[in-house]
PDB file of C-alpha atoms in Angstrom:
ATOM      1  CA  MET A  89       0.000   0.000   0.000  1.00 42.00           C
ATOM      2  CA  ALA A  90       2.818   2.352   0.839  1.00 40.00           C
ATOM      3  CA  GLY A  91       4.318   1.789  -2.630  1.00 41.00           C
ATOM      4  CA  ILE A  92       1.042   2.630  -4.311  1.00 39.00           C
ATOM      5  CA  SER A  93       0.469   5.779  -2.298  1.00 39.00           C
ATOM      6  CA  GLY A  94       4.113   6.749  -2.920  1.00 40.00           C
ATOM      7  CA  ARG A  95       3.586   6.653  -6.712  1.00 39.00           C
ATOM      8  CA  ALA A  96       0.412   8.729  -6.627  1.00 39.00           C
ATOM      9  CA  PRO A  97       2.105  12.138  -6.275  1.00 42.00           C
ATOM     10  CA  LEU A  98       4.476  11.241  -9.156  1.00 40.00           C
ATOM     11  CA  GLY A  99       1.499  10.404 -11.353  1.00 46.00           C
ATOM     12  CA  GLY A 100      -0.057  13.736 -10.442  1.00 47.00           C
ATOM     13  CA  LEU A 101       3.171  15.484 -11.406  1.00 38.00           C
ATOM     14  CA  HIS A 102       3.097  13.779 -14.816  1.00 42.00           C
ATOM     15  CA  ARG A 103      -0.486  14.881 -15.340  1.00 45.00           C
ATOM     16  CA  ASP A 104       0.467  18.473 -14.509  1.00 48.00           C
ATOM     17  CA  LEU A 105       3.396  18.309 -16.941  1.00 36.00           C
ATOM     18  CA  PHE A 106       1.204  16.931 -19.738  1.00 39.00           C
ATOM     19  CA  ARG A 107      -1.379  19.661 -19.141  1.00 47.00           C
ATOM     20  CA  GLY A 108       1.399  22.246 -19.382  1.00 46.00           C
ATOM     21  CA  LEU A 109       2.703  20.700 -22.596  1.00 38.00           C
ATOM     22  CA  ARG A 110      -0.778  20.668 -24.138  1.00 43.00           C
ATOM     23  CA  ARG A 111      -1.065  24.370 -23.413  1.00 44.00           C
ATOM     24  CA  ALA A 112       2.444  25.048 -24.760  1.00 40.00           C
ATOM     25  CA  VAL A 113       2.226  22.983 -27.973  1.00 39.00           C
ATOM     26  CA  PRO A 114      -0.320  25.097 -29.881  1.00 42.00           C
ATOM     27  CA  PRO A 115       1.866  28.240 -29.726  1.00 40.00           C
ATOM     28  CA  LEU A 116       4.924  26.157 -30.659  1.00 34.00           C
ATOM     29  CA  ALA A 117       3.074  24.606 -33.608  1.00 35.00           C
ATOM     30  CA  ALA A 118       1.888  28.021 -34.728  1.00 35.00           C
ATOM     31  CA  LEU A 119       5.449  29.301 -34.478  1.00 32.00           C
ATOM     32  CA  SER A 120       6.715  26.380 -36.590  1.00 33.00           C
ATOM     33  CA  LEU A 121       4.054  27.004 -39.250  1.00 32.00           C
ATOM     34  CA  ALA A 122       4.895  30.701 -39.339  1.00 35.00           C
ATOM     35  CA  ALA A 123       8.588  29.886 -39.711  1.00 33.00           C
ATOM     36  CA  ALA A 124       7.843  27.431 -42.529  1.00 33.00           C
ATOM     37  CA  ALA A 125       5.736  30.051 -44.293  1.00 33.00           C
ATOM     38  CA  ALA A 126       8.612  32.501 -44.045  1.00 33.00           C
ATOM     39  CA  VAL A 127      11.012  30.155 -45.875  1.00 32.00           C
ATOM     40  CA  PRO A 128      11.060  31.076 -49.588  1.00 35.00           C
ATOM     41  CA  THR A 129       9.601  28.358 -51.787  1.00 34.00           C
ATOM     42  CA  GLY A 130      11.580  29.528 -54.832  1.00 39.00           C
ATOM     43  CA  HIS A 131      10.462  32.428 -56.941  1.00 44.00           C
ATOM     44  CA  ALA A 132      11.607  33.382 -60.414  1.00 65.00           C
ATOM     45  CA  GLN A 133      12.253  37.014 -59.436  1.00 61.00           C
ATOM     46  CA  GLU A 134      15.031  38.301 -57.221  1.00 66.00           C
ATOM     47  CA  PRO A 135      14.431  41.267 -54.907  1.00 60.00           C
ATOM     48  CA  GLY A 136      16.102  43.516 -57.486  1.00 71.00           C
ATOM     49  CA  GLY A 137      13.433  42.621 -60.032  1.00 83.00           C
ATOM     50  CA  ARG A 138      15.634  40.293 -62.081  1.00 92.00           C
ATOM     51  CA  THR A 139      14.251  36.988 -63.346  1.00 94.00           C
ATOM     52  CA  GLN A 140      16.078  33.738 -62.710  1.00 95.00           C
ATOM     53  CA  PHE A 141      15.370  30.019 -62.799  1.00 96.00           C
ATOM     54  CA  VAL A 142      14.625  28.296 -59.510  1.00 94.00           C
ATOM     55  CA  ARG A 143      15.636  24.973 -61.119  1.00 95.00           C
ATOM     56  CA  ALA A 144      17.590  25.728 -64.265  1.00 94.00           C
ATOM     57  CA  PRO A 145      18.058  23.268 -67.147  1.00 94.00           C
ATOM     58  CA  TRP A 146      21.314  21.414 -66.521  1.00 94.00           C
ATOM     59  CA  LYS A 147      21.906  19.256 -69.597  1.00 95.00           C
ATOM     60  CA  VAL A 148      21.929  19.713 -73.361  1.00 97.00           C
ATOM     61  CA  THR A 149      22.030  16.990 -75.994  1.00 97.00           C
ATOM     62  CA  LEU A 150      23.409  17.720 -79.471  1.00 98.00           C
ATOM     63  CA  THR A 151      22.262  15.363 -82.229  1.00 98.00           C
ATOM     64  CA  SER A 152      23.310  15.304 -85.882  1.00 97.00           C
ATOM     65  CA  TYR A 153      22.633  12.664 -88.527  1.00 96.00           C
ATOM     66  CA  THR A 154      25.289  13.992 -90.914  1.00 95.00           C
ATOM     67  CA  THR A 155      28.788  13.719 -89.463  1.00 96.00           C
ATOM     68  CA  ASN A 156      31.209  13.644 -92.397  1.00 97.00           C
ATOM     69  CA  VAL A 157      33.480  16.512 -93.389  1.00 97.00           C
ATOM     70  CA  GLY A 158      31.750  19.005 -95.692  1.00 96.00           C
ATOM     71  CA  GLN A 159      28.536  16.976 -95.812  1.00 95.00           C
ATOM     72  CA  SER A 160      25.358  18.741 -96.882  1.00 94.00           C
ATOM     73  CA  PRO A 161      22.567  19.219 -96.013  1.00 92.00           C
ATOM     74  CA  ALA A 162      23.434  19.317 -92.321  1.00 96.00           C
ATOM     75  CA  GLU A 163      21.284  19.974 -89.272  1.00 97.00           C
ATOM     76  CA  TYR A 164      22.317  20.233 -85.605  1.00 98.00           C
ATOM     77  CA  PHE A 165      19.641  19.574 -82.966  1.00 98.00           C
ATOM     78  CA  PHE A 166      20.116  21.030 -79.471  1.00 98.00           C
ATOM     79  CA  THR A 167      17.673  19.519 -76.961  1.00 98.00           C
ATOM     80  CA  LEU A 168      17.084  20.536 -73.355  1.00 97.00           C
ATOM     81  CA  SER A 169      14.353  19.920 -70.787  1.00 97.00           C
ATOM     82  CA  LEU A 170      12.858  22.323 -68.288  1.00 97.00           C
ATOM     83  CA  ASP A 171      12.087  21.104 -64.790  1.00 96.00           C
ATOM     84  CA  GLU A 172       8.409  21.343 -63.808  1.00 96.00           C
ATOM     85  CA  ARG A 173       9.605  23.496 -60.896  1.00 96.00           C
ATOM     86  CA  ALA A 174      11.855  25.684 -63.050  1.00 96.00           C
ATOM     87  CA  GLY A 175      10.164  28.784 -61.665  1.00 94.00           C
ATOM     88  CA  ALA A 176      10.287  30.560 -65.030  1.00 96.00           C
ATOM     89  CA  SER A 177       9.605  29.798 -68.685  1.00 97.00           C
ATOM     90  CA  LEU A 178      12.412  29.629 -71.237  1.00 98.00           C
ATOM     91  CA  GLY A 179      12.607  32.952 -73.035  1.00 97.00           C
ATOM     92  CA  GLY A 180      15.742  32.365 -75.064  1.00 98.00           C
ATOM     93  CA  MET A 181      19.094  30.638 -75.474  1.00 98.00           C
ATOM     94  CA  THR A 182      22.600  31.278 -76.662  1.00 98.00           C
ATOM     95  CA  ILE A 183      24.606  28.627 -78.499  1.00 98.00           C
ATOM     96  CA  GLN A 184      28.301  29.360 -79.023  1.00 98.00           C
ATOM     97  CA  GLN A 185      31.024  27.328 -80.699  1.00 98.00           C
ATOM     98  CA  ILE A 186      33.926  27.086 -78.236  1.00 98.00           C
ATOM     99  CA  ARG A 187      36.055  24.419 -79.897  1.00 98.00           C
ATOM    100  CA  GLY A 188      36.730  23.005 -83.350  1.00 98.00           C
ATOM    101  CA  ALA A 189      39.323  23.212 -86.117  1.00 97.00           C
ATOM    102  CA  ASP A 190      36.985  25.008 -88.552  1.00 98.00           C
ATOM    103  CA  TRP A 191      35.833  28.445 -87.350  1.00 97.00           C
ATOM    104  CA  GLN A 192      34.496  29.551 -90.732  1.00 96.00           C
ATOM    105  CA  PHE A 193      31.735  27.139 -91.780  1.00 96.00           C
ATOM    106  CA  PRO A 194      28.577  29.212 -92.416  1.00 96.00           C
ATOM    107  CA  PHE A 195      25.025  28.846 -91.109  1.00 97.00           C
ATOM    108  CA  ALA A 196      21.702  29.533 -92.825  1.00 97.00           C
ATOM    109  CA  VAL A 197      20.376  31.596 -89.930  1.00 97.00           C
ATOM    110  CA  GLU A 198      16.948  32.098 -91.506  1.00 97.00           C
ATOM    111  CA  ARG A 199      16.434  28.309 -91.495  1.00 97.00           C
ATOM    112  CA  THR A 200      16.731  28.044 -87.695  1.00 98.00           C
ATOM    113  CA  ARG A 201      13.667  26.367 -86.189  1.00 98.00           C
ATOM    114  CA  ALA A 202      12.418  25.042 -82.841  1.00 98.00           C
ATOM    115  CA  PHE A 203       9.869  22.472 -81.703  1.00 98.00           C
ATOM    116  CA  LEU A 204       8.660  20.607 -78.638  1.00 98.00           C
ATOM    117  CA  GLY A 205      10.060  17.105 -78.233  1.00 97.00           C
ATOM    118  CA  VAL A 206      13.178  15.475 -79.608  1.00 97.00           C
ATOM    119  CA  PRO A 207      14.585  14.850 -83.115  1.00 96.00           C
ATOM    120  CA  ARG A 208      12.583  12.346 -85.166  1.00 92.00           C
ATOM    121  CA  ARG A 209       9.750  12.617 -82.635  1.00 93.00           C
ATOM    122  CA  GLU A 210       8.907  16.250 -83.215  1.00 93.00           C
ATOM    123  CA  GLY A 211       5.965  17.886 -81.513  1.00 96.00           C
ATOM    124  CA  SER A 212       4.487  21.342 -82.046  1.00 96.00           C
ATOM    125  CA  ARG A 213       6.550  23.998 -83.752  1.00 97.00           C
ATOM    126  CA  ILE A 214       7.691  26.919 -81.595  1.00 96.00           C
ATOM    127  CA  PRO A 215       8.293  30.410 -83.009  1.00 98.00           C
ATOM    128  CA  VAL A 216      11.958  31.354 -82.676  1.00 98.00           C
ATOM    129  CA  LEU A 217      13.968  34.431 -83.617  1.00 98.00           C
ATOM    130  CA  ALA A 218      17.648  33.852 -84.397  1.00 98.00           C
ATOM    131  CA  ALA A 219      20.712  36.030 -84.857  1.00 98.00           C
ATOM    132  CA  PHE A 220      24.275  34.833 -85.485  1.00 98.00           C
ATOM    133  CA  ASP A 221      27.504  36.649 -84.677  1.00 98.00           C
ATOM    134  CA  PRO A 222      30.114  35.044 -86.961  1.00 96.00           C
ATOM    135  CA  ALA A 223      33.068  36.647 -85.168  1.00 96.00           C
ATOM    136  CA  ALA A 224      31.983  35.230 -81.801  1.00 98.00           C
ATOM    137  CA  ARG A 225      30.510  32.087 -83.408  1.00 98.00           C
ATOM    138  CA  ARG A 226      27.432  32.657 -81.249  1.00 98.00           C
ATOM    139  CA  PHE A 227      23.715  32.227 -81.905  1.00 98.00           C
ATOM    140  CA  SER A 228      21.289  34.372 -79.919  1.00 98.00           C
ATOM    141  CA  LEU A 229      17.806  32.856 -79.876  1.00 98.00           C
ATOM    142  CA  SER A 230      14.553  34.179 -78.430  1.00 98.00           C
ATOM    143  CA  PHE A 231      11.125  32.583 -78.119  1.00 98.00           C
ATOM    144  CA  PRO A 232       8.254  35.072 -78.646  1.00 97.00           C
ATOM    145  CA  GLU A 233       6.046  32.466 -76.944  1.00 96.00           C
ATOM    146  CA  PRO A 234       8.190  31.304 -74.002  1.00 97.00           C
ATOM    147  CA  VAL A 235       8.576  27.559 -73.431  1.00 97.00           C
ATOM    148  CA  PRO A 236       6.800  26.587 -70.173  1.00 97.00           C
ATOM    149  CA  PRO A 237       8.313  24.600 -67.285  1.00 97.00           C
ATOM    150  CA  GLY A 238       8.083  20.838 -67.751  1.00 97.00           C
ATOM    151  CA  ALA A 239       8.573  20.989 -71.534  1.00 97.00           C
ATOM    152  CA  THR A 240      11.346  19.516 -73.671  1.00 98.00           C
ATOM    153  CA  VAL A 241      12.443  21.806 -76.486  1.00 98.00           C
ATOM    154  CA  THR A 242      14.746  21.281 -79.448  1.00 98.00           C
ATOM    155  CA  VAL A 243      16.404  23.999 -81.508  1.00 98.00           C
ATOM    156  CA  SER A 244      17.680  23.140 -84.988  1.00 98.00           C
ATOM    157  CA  LEU A 245      20.632  25.029 -86.468  1.00 98.00           C
ATOM    158  CA  ARG A 246      21.288  24.617 -90.185  1.00 98.00           C
ATOM    159  CA  PRO A 247      24.822  25.086 -91.511  1.00 97.00           C
ATOM    160  CA  TRP A 248      25.164  25.192 -95.269  1.00 96.00           C
ATOM    161  CA  PHE A 249      27.526  22.235 -94.883  1.00 97.00           C
ATOM    162  CA  ASN A 250      29.495  20.493 -92.147  1.00 98.00           C
ATOM    163  CA  PRO A 251      32.918  21.818 -91.113  1.00 98.00           C
ATOM    164  CA  VAL A 252      35.616  21.076 -93.663  1.00 97.00           C
ATOM    165  CA  GLN A 253      38.049  19.779 -91.044  1.00 97.00           C
ATOM    166  CA  ALA A 254      37.527  16.669 -88.976  1.00 97.00           C
ATOM    167  CA  ASP A 255      37.512  17.380 -85.250  1.00 98.00           C
ATOM    168  CA  THR A 256      35.419  17.384 -82.086  1.00 98.00           C
ATOM    169  CA  TYR A 257      33.322  20.558 -82.082  1.00 98.00           C
ATOM    170  CA  LEU A 258      31.943  21.917 -78.818  1.00 98.00           C
ATOM    171  CA  PHE A 259      29.025  24.319 -78.366  1.00 98.00           C
ATOM    172  CA  GLN A 260      28.308  26.068 -75.053  1.00 98.00           C
ATOM    173  CA  VAL A 261      24.566  26.466 -74.374  1.00 98.00           C
ATOM    174  CA  THR A 262      23.050  29.041 -72.013  1.00 98.00           C
ATOM    175  CA  ALA A 263      19.357  29.227 -71.056  1.00 98.00           C
ATOM    176  CA  ILE A 264      17.653  32.594 -70.555  1.00 97.00           C
ATOM    177  CA  PRO A 265      14.465  32.817 -68.451  1.00 97.00           C
ATOM    178  CA  ALA A 266      11.470  34.800 -69.691  1.00 96.00           C
ATOM    179  CA  GLY A 267      10.875  37.938 -67.668  1.00 93.00           C
ATOM    180  CA  PRO A 268      12.426  41.293 -66.750  1.00 94.00           C
ATOM    181  CA  GLY A 269      16.190  41.463 -66.255  1.00 94.00           C
ATOM    182  CA  PRO A 270      16.765  37.763 -67.039  1.00 95.00           C
ATOM    183  CA  VAL A 271      19.743  36.050 -65.401  1.00 95.00           C
ATOM    184  CA  PRO A 272      21.293  33.598 -67.933  1.00 96.00           C
ATOM    185  CA  SER A 273      22.036  30.097 -66.699  1.00 96.00           C
ATOM    186  CA  PRO A 274      24.751  27.881 -68.267  1.00 97.00           C
ATOM    187  CA  VAL A 275      23.245  24.564 -69.317  1.00 97.00           C
ATOM    188  CA  GLY A 276      26.181  22.567 -70.633  1.00 96.00           C
ATOM    189  CA  VAL A 277      28.226  21.759 -73.699  1.00 98.00           C
ATOM    190  CA  GLY A 278      26.978  19.961 -76.802  1.00 98.00           C
ATOM    191  CA  THR A 279      29.495  17.712 -78.561  1.00 98.00           C
ATOM    192  CA  LEU A 280      29.614  17.270 -82.348  1.00 98.00           C
ATOM    193  CA  ARG A 281      32.149  14.890 -83.888  1.00 98.00           C
ATOM    194  CA  ILE A 282      32.948  15.446 -87.550  1.00 98.00           C
ATOM    195  CA  TYR A 283      34.789  12.650 -89.338  1.00 96.00           C
ATOM    196  CA  GLN A 284      36.960  12.312 -92.430  1.00 93.00           C
ATOM    197  CA  PRO A 285      35.398   9.366 -94.335  1.00 87.00           C
ATOM    198  CA  ASN A 286      38.754   7.574 -94.645  1.00 76.00           C
ATOM    199  CA  ASP A 287      39.190   7.774 -90.855  1.00 52.00           C
ATOM    200  CA  TRP A 288      36.940   4.731 -90.442  1.00 51.00           C
TER     201      TRP A 288
END
């Protein structure tokens, strides 16, 4: 009996503690919810009014079905995917040759095109405006109708013919979000191997 009566005050203490915790938990929970709400969930605009990706595209694939020296017609497909949580649509791209033995092979800029999907499984066409700086070997592309998050887009560049020297050609790709003061985001490097037929 003494043991039972000795535990009774301890049980009462536990009940008092639990009552205190029940009263304390709602304010703590409210504080946690308020703190969670204060954490940014990722917005496309910075405080300065500039637009950036929350999850930028991180990979580009370059595909070509004509890979011999001087071959024509030639077409280079640059494909990238936007994350569903990108935070901004794709407003434009730059594509710049950064390596290759031939720095002179010309492009038919007016034949540049873009579409949803991947080569040989093309989806809807996308309007694209293209300009080419031959000295910098850089294409500047803009999409009048920005590509939305979650989409896969392919841009086709059309040289008049393949480079006249066999080599590994590299093209740096940068994605530009749609919006005011866009912050460009490097995507990656596309690799194009051009072969001399007697190299096989």
